[in-house]
Amino acid sequence: MEVNSAACNLFGAAKKKLVGKSIDTFLVLPLNRKHNQEKTEIKIKQHQGKVKTVEYSLVKDLLPKHNLFVFRDISTLQRQAIVELDLHHQRVELFAEVTLKIRQSLQIHEILQTAVTEVQRILQADRVLIYQVFGNGTGMPIKEAVLTGFKPILGVKFPEEVFPADYRQLYTKGRVRAIPNVHAPDAELAECLIEFMNEWQIKSKLVVPILQNAKSEPRGEHLWGLLISHQCQAPREWTEFEQELMQQLADQIGIALFQGELLENLESIVAERTAKLRQEINVRTKAEIALRHSEEQLRLIANGLPVLIAYVDKKQHYQFNNQAYQTWLGLSPQEICDRHLSQVHGEEEYQQISQYVATALKGETVTYERDLVLQDGCVHSLSVTYIPHIQTQKTVQGFFALTSDISDRKAIERMKDEFISVVSHELRTPLTSIHSSLKILATGKLGSLYPQGERMLNIADEQTERLVHLVNNVLDLQRIQSGKIIMNKQACKADDLMQEAVQMMKTLAQEQKIKLSYQSTPLIVWADRDYIMQTLTNLVSNAIKFSPDNSTVILSAAIETKNISEHQSISYVTFAVQDRGQGIPQDRLETIFERFQQVDSSDSRKKGGTGLGLAICRQIVEGHGGQIWAESCLNRGSTFYFTLPELIQLESDRHD
Ligand code: ADP
């Protein structure tokens, strides 16, 4: 019905062309008649073909049946929005590019340098710097990108008044400070600060904080420094985008610093660990050298000793042997190392030594002697000791074997024994005739003597008897030791043996006012009657000799059964001779069984005796496959025990 000139402009047509026409003629899409909204967008087709975006509002029924349309051209507004969007895109891309550049490096100094260079390039600022805040309130620009013609500020320490504590606090809270004109009154800068600005030609500045993650800070962040842009030629308005860019870059720097610190920490941890490892390797190498050296020394010692030294594991394989094995046995290292004992020594010899091997592997030290033909073709007497190698859990890992050549010692012992034997034999004949002559003299048949002469004769008789006893003992021992004696073993009743011994020693016991008793038993032993009698009487005579008056010496025998394998057991009869005498010190309990050993050297004078009795007893008992030992308590008495085999019974025999 009616249009104004602005509408004519908008529709691109003269008033007369518009009036009287339907509005839809001019629209890209027909109007939505039901439209009730206040404002709506439509597109107008101008007659030149141009399309315009228009916003319209409708006032219905302004006059009866007359509506009012108000049109507004919004094409330019839309264009502006597109431009702004483009700009935003550009900024995002720019920001991404700078961030990428920063992130490409892990070196903090490189990151900081890139940041200032890039900010300076993008903002076209005259000077961009990174200022590091120190703990004491001062600080210093540590990176700078400055246009030529302006004074570089790098490395200049800012006094505290330029950057007071309250500023620092504000920055810590994340404040961004943009001052378009430092000289403008609304900048509200202190006098000293303006002076400082002048000195460095600063007209405008934009400051953003660089905050770094810090576990020690209550908020988790601390003010590491500032990213600052200076404009030196003229004042400058800092746009929102520029402020935002600076802030985001400062955040990136904060993250990079944190990561860099982590990396540095990591590097220092790696460096520290490497140094430690190197040290450990050094120590280990030194220890290895020392070990090798000590090993060489040990080997030198082991090889230099005139004994066989070896280590045998629990499977009875040689694990170590010294050089003597080669020179003595003529075996190469390959013939010994890792070989079983039976392979090295041969099956026959192995049978002989296997019992000692078993003892060592049970955890007991064992020593034995054996004769062996060595590399030189001669028979050598060897003393072999096996010392078990016991680990902390008390398990036997193997044993050390020490073998020494005792041929010389044996030869000397033989010579000594032969000498004693010869001398004793030579002594016995004249002694016997002296003894008989003295006995005849004592009868008085060859004339009577003065009482003094008789006393002298008695002494001579007593001492001769002692000498005969000694010579007999020496010869006995020598005979048994040399193995010249054959034990005539037979079944003997233990009761008979004890009874006979008591009978034989009765007179001596009475003389010494000692009671003798024995405990009856039905046991039977396998023994040489005469020799066992010799043993028993020797023990009883000692018991009598060392007992106080009116005390009792008791003989007894008891059975003891030992399993030697799953199907085999052996029974021993243990004889005991118990007295209530002076006793024997603990450290002498073993030595008294050696030749000429007496607890007190005056014993032989006071009590008679030669110190050979127990040595003979041991030879006899061992000749029967038994053992002899003593137990004693000083001043309370001693008990001498010896064992004899009762009977070897096989399990199968028992079933039969
Ligand atoms: P001896 O002929 O001297 O008795 P033995 O070999 O029989 O020789 O005994 C050696 C030493 O052992 C004795 O001299 C004595 O010191 C000690 N001895 C032996 N039997 C006993 C005992 N029953 N009580 C105390 N000491 C004893």
mmCIF file of N, CA, C and O and ligand atoms in Angstrom, residues 469 473 538-539 542-547 579 581-584 592-594 597-600 603-604 608-615 632 638 640, ligand 1:
data_model
loop_
_atom_site.group_PDB
_atom_site.id
_atom_site.type_symbol
_atom_site.label_atom_id
_atom_site.label_comp_id
_atom_site.label_asym_id
_atom_site.label_seq_id
_atom_site.Cartn_x
_atom_site.Cartn_y
_atom_site.Cartn_z
ATOM 1 N N HIS A 469 106.541 -107.190 83.865
ATOM 2 C CA HIS A 469 105.176 -106.794 83.485
ATOM 3 C C HIS A 469 105.220 -105.791 82.323
ATOM 4 O O HIS A 469 104.501 -105.920 81.333
ATOM 5 N N ASN A 473 103.871 -106.287 78.604
ATOM 6 C CA ASN A 473 102.878 -105.372 78.027
ATOM 7 C C ASN A 473 103.338 -104.813 76.692
ATOM 8 O O ASN A 473 102.582 -104.760 75.727
ATOM 9 N N ASN A 538 92.133 -105.885 83.168
ATOM 10 C CA ASN A 538 92.868 -104.617 83.158
ATOM 11 C C ASN A 538 91.974 -103.479 83.673
ATOM 12 O O ASN A 538 92.382 -102.676 84.523
ATOM 13 N N LEU A 539 90.729 -103.432 83.153
ATOM 14 C CA LEU A 539 89.811 -102.367 83.567
ATOM 15 C C LEU A 539 89.475 -102.490 85.050
ATOM 16 O O LEU A 539 89.431 -101.507 85.776
ATOM 17 N N ASN A 542 92.432 -101.432 87.192
ATOM 18 C CA ASN A 542 92.502 -99.963 87.260
ATOM 19 C C ASN A 542 91.459 -99.430 88.226
ATOM 20 O O ASN A 542 91.739 -98.556 89.041
ATOM 21 N N ALA A 543 90.214 -99.970 88.116
ATOM 22 C CA ALA A 543 89.118 -99.493 88.960
ATOM 23 C C ALA A 543 89.476 -99.697 90.428
ATOM 24 O O ALA A 543 89.260 -98.814 91.258
ATOM 25 N N ILE A 544 90.064 -100.852 90.716
ATOM 26 C CA ILE A 544 90.448 -101.138 92.115
ATOM 27 C C ILE A 544 91.525 -100.153 92.567
ATOM 28 O O ILE A 544 91.455 -99.554 93.629
ATOM 29 N N LYS A 545 92.528 -99.978 91.652
ATOM 30 C CA LYS A 545 93.668 -99.117 92.002
ATOM 31 C C LYS A 545 93.236 -97.695 92.344
ATOM 32 O O LYS A 545 93.782 -97.059 93.227
ATOM 33 N N PHE A 546 92.228 -97.169 91.571
ATOM 34 C CA PHE A 546 91.873 -95.759 91.736
ATOM 35 C C PHE A 546 90.624 -95.547 92.591
ATOM 36 O O PHE A 546 90.063 -94.467 92.588
ATOM 37 N N SER A 547 90.184 -96.616 93.312
ATOM 38 C CA SER A 547 88.987 -96.482 94.150
ATOM 39 C C SER A 547 89.366 -96.271 95.611
ATOM 40 O O SER A 547 90.387 -96.784 96.074
ATOM 41 N N ASP A 579 83.466 -97.557 88.797
ATOM 42 C CA ASP A 579 84.059 -97.406 90.141
ATOM 43 C C ASP A 579 83.614 -96.100 90.764
ATOM 44 O O ASP A 579 82.983 -95.274 90.109
ATOM 45 N N GLY A 581 85.796 -94.002 92.232
ATOM 46 C CA GLY A 581 87.127 -93.469 92.526
ATOM 47 C C GLY A 581 87.301 -91.988 92.268
ATOM 48 O O GLY A 581 86.326 -91.232 92.214
ATOM 49 N N GLN A 582 88.573 -91.636 92.074
ATOM 50 C CA GLN A 582 88.925 -90.207 91.975
ATOM 51 C C GLN A 582 88.442 -89.548 90.687
ATOM 52 O O GLN A 582 88.329 -88.345 90.607
ATOM 53 N N GLY A 583 88.156 -90.364 89.682
ATOM 54 C CA GLY A 583 87.678 -89.801 88.409
ATOM 55 C C GLY A 583 88.823 -89.355 87.512
ATOM 56 O O GLY A 583 89.991 -89.320 87.928
ATOM 57 N N ILE A 584 88.477 -89.006 86.282
ATOM 58 C CA ILE A 584 89.477 -88.623 85.270
ATOM 59 C C ILE A 584 89.037 -87.281 84.674
ATOM 60 O O ILE A 584 87.859 -87.129 84.325
ATOM 61 N N ILE A 592 94.138 -91.114 77.648
ATOM 62 C CA ILE A 592 94.569 -92.249 78.495
ATOM 63 C C ILE A 592 94.621 -93.563 77.726
ATOM 64 O O ILE A 592 95.245 -94.521 78.163
ATOM 65 N N PHE A 593 93.983 -93.574 76.534
ATOM 66 C CA PHE A 593 94.009 -94.807 75.733
ATOM 67 C C PHE A 593 95.259 -94.879 74.849
ATOM 68 O O PHE A 593 95.434 -95.823 74.106
ATOM 69 N N GLU A 594 96.077 -93.805 74.917
ATOM 70 C CA GLU A 594 97.318 -93.842 74.136
ATOM 71 C C GLU A 594 98.435 -94.435 74.982
ATOM 72 O O GLU A 594 98.350 -94.447 76.215
ATOM 73 N N GLN A 597 100.392 -93.109 78.588
ATOM 74 C CA GLN A 597 99.673 -91.912 79.032
ATOM 75 C C GLN A 597 99.038 -92.177 80.383
ATOM 76 O O GLN A 597 98.272 -93.120 80.546
ATOM 77 N N GLN A 598 99.395 -91.332 81.333
ATOM 78 C CA GLN A 598 98.788 -91.434 82.659
ATOM 79 C C GLN A 598 98.310 -90.041 83.055
ATOM 80 O O GLN A 598 98.942 -89.045 82.700
ATOM 81 N N VAL A 599 97.197 -90.023 83.801
ATOM 82 C CA VAL A 599 96.661 -88.713 84.190
ATOM 83 C C VAL A 599 97.690 -87.986 85.051
ATOM 84 O O VAL A 599 97.981 -86.823 84.867
ATOM 85 N N ASP A 600 98.247 -88.711 85.965
ATOM 86 C CA ASP A 600 99.249 -88.118 86.852
ATOM 87 C C ASP A 600 100.508 -88.973 86.704
ATOM 88 O O ASP A 600 100.451 -90.190 86.910
ATOM 89 N N ASP A 603 101.355 -91.582 89.128
ATOM 90 C CA ASP A 603 100.518 -92.779 89.260
ATOM 91 C C ASP A 603 101.338 -94.059 89.210
ATOM 92 O O ASP A 603 101.096 -94.998 89.958
ATOM 93 N N SER A 604 102.316 -94.058 88.258
ATOM 94 C CA SER A 604 103.080 -95.294 88.065
ATOM 95 C C SER A 604 103.871 -95.641 89.322
ATOM 96 O O SER A 604 104.056 -96.805 89.633
ATOM 97 N N GLY A 608 101.676 -98.251 90.791
ATOM 98 C CA GLY A 608 102.231 -99.246 89.872
ATOM 99 C C GLY A 608 101.612 -99.011 88.513
ATOM 100 O O GLY A 608 100.806 -98.094 88.323
ATOM 101 N N GLY A 609 101.960 -99.795 87.529
ATOM 102 C CA GLY A 609 101.352 -99.613 86.201
ATOM 103 C C GLY A 609 102.330 -98.981 85.241
ATOM 104 O O GLY A 609 103.297 -98.327 85.643
ATOM 105 N N THR A 610 102.042 -99.190 83.970
ATOM 106 C CA THR A 610 102.976 -98.790 82.920
ATOM 107 C C THR A 610 102.414 -97.750 81.966
ATOM 108 O O THR A 610 103.132 -97.185 81.153
ATOM 109 N N GLY A 611 101.117 -97.529 82.026
ATOM 110 C CA GLY A 611 100.490 -96.612 81.051
ATOM 111 C C GLY A 611 100.254 -97.297 79.727
ATOM 112 O O GLY A 611 100.021 -96.640 78.716
ATOM 113 N N LEU A 612 100.316 -98.617 79.735
ATOM 114 C CA LEU A 612 100.098 -99.367 78.483
ATOM 115 C C LEU A 612 98.795 -100.157 78.487
ATOM 116 O O LEU A 612 98.284 -100.549 77.446
ATOM 117 N N GLY A 613 98.248 -100.371 79.697
ATOM 118 C CA GLY A 613 97.062 -101.228 79.851
ATOM 119 C C GLY A 613 95.911 -100.826 78.934
ATOM 120 O O GLY A 613 95.378 -101.651 78.184
ATOM 121 N N LEU A 614 95.499 -99.545 78.973
ATOM 122 C CA LEU A 614 94.337 -99.109 78.183
ATOM 123 C C LEU A 614 94.630 -99.148 76.683
ATOM 124 O O LEU A 614 93.739 -99.419 75.887
ATOM 125 N N ALA A 615 95.915 -98.877 76.317
ATOM 126 C CA ALA A 615 96.278 -98.942 74.895
ATOM 127 C C ALA A 615 96.096 -100.376 74.397
ATOM 128 O O ALA A 615 95.590 -100.612 73.286
ATOM 129 N N SER A 632 83.485 -90.057 82.995
ATOM 130 C CA SER A 632 83.945 -89.870 84.359
ATOM 131 C C SER A 632 83.476 -88.564 84.963
ATOM 132 O O SER A 632 83.173 -87.613 84.252
ATOM 133 N N SER A 638 84.522 -93.294 87.786
ATOM 134 C CA SER A 638 84.610 -93.428 86.332
ATOM 135 C C SER A 638 83.924 -94.716 85.923
ATOM 136 O O SER A 638 83.821 -95.660 86.700
ATOM 137 N N PHE A 640 84.222 -97.349 82.576
ATOM 138 C CA PHE A 640 84.850 -97.706 81.315
ATOM 139 C C PHE A 640 83.911 -98.631 80.562
ATOM 140 O O PHE A 640 83.390 -99.589 81.137
HETATM 141 P P1 ADP B 1 98.324 -97.940 83.968
HETATM 142 O O1 ADP B 1 99.088 -99.223 83.835
HETATM 143 O O2 ADP B 1 99.143 -96.758 84.299
HETATM 144 O O3 ADP B 1 97.125 -98.085 84.795
HETATM 145 P P2 ADP B 1 96.500 -97.676 81.893
HETATM 146 O O4 ADP B 1 96.683 -97.495 80.427
HETATM 147 O O5 ADP B 1 95.698 -98.853 82.325
HETATM 148 O O6 ADP B 1 97.898 -97.641 82.526
HETATM 149 O O7 ADP B 1 95.835 -96.365 82.474
HETATM 150 C C1 ADP B 1 96.312 -95.114 82.067
HETATM 151 C C2 ADP B 1 95.964 -94.046 83.066
HETATM 152 O O8 ADP B 1 94.571 -93.836 83.043
HETATM 153 C C3 ADP B 1 96.234 -94.421 84.497
HETATM 154 O O9 ADP B 1 97.588 -94.182 84.827
HETATM 155 C C4 ADP B 1 95.302 -93.488 85.233
HETATM 156 O O10 ADP B 1 95.890 -92.231 85.303
HETATM 157 C C5 ADP B 1 94.125 -93.443 84.319
HETATM 158 N N1 ADP B 1 93.065 -94.395 84.745
HETATM 159 C C6 ADP B 1 92.783 -95.626 84.199
HETATM 160 N N2 ADP B 1 91.723 -96.200 84.809
HETATM 161 C C7 ADP B 1 91.305 -95.298 85.736
HETATM 162 C C8 ADP B 1 90.239 -95.287 86.712
HETATM 163 N N3 ADP B 1 89.371 -96.317 86.832
HETATM 164 N N4 ADP B 1 90.102 -94.205 87.505
HETATM 165 C C9 ADP B 1 90.953 -93.180 87.397
HETATM 166 N N5 ADP B 1 91.973 -93.119 86.517
HETATM 167 C C10 ADP B 1 92.144 -94.158 85.700
#
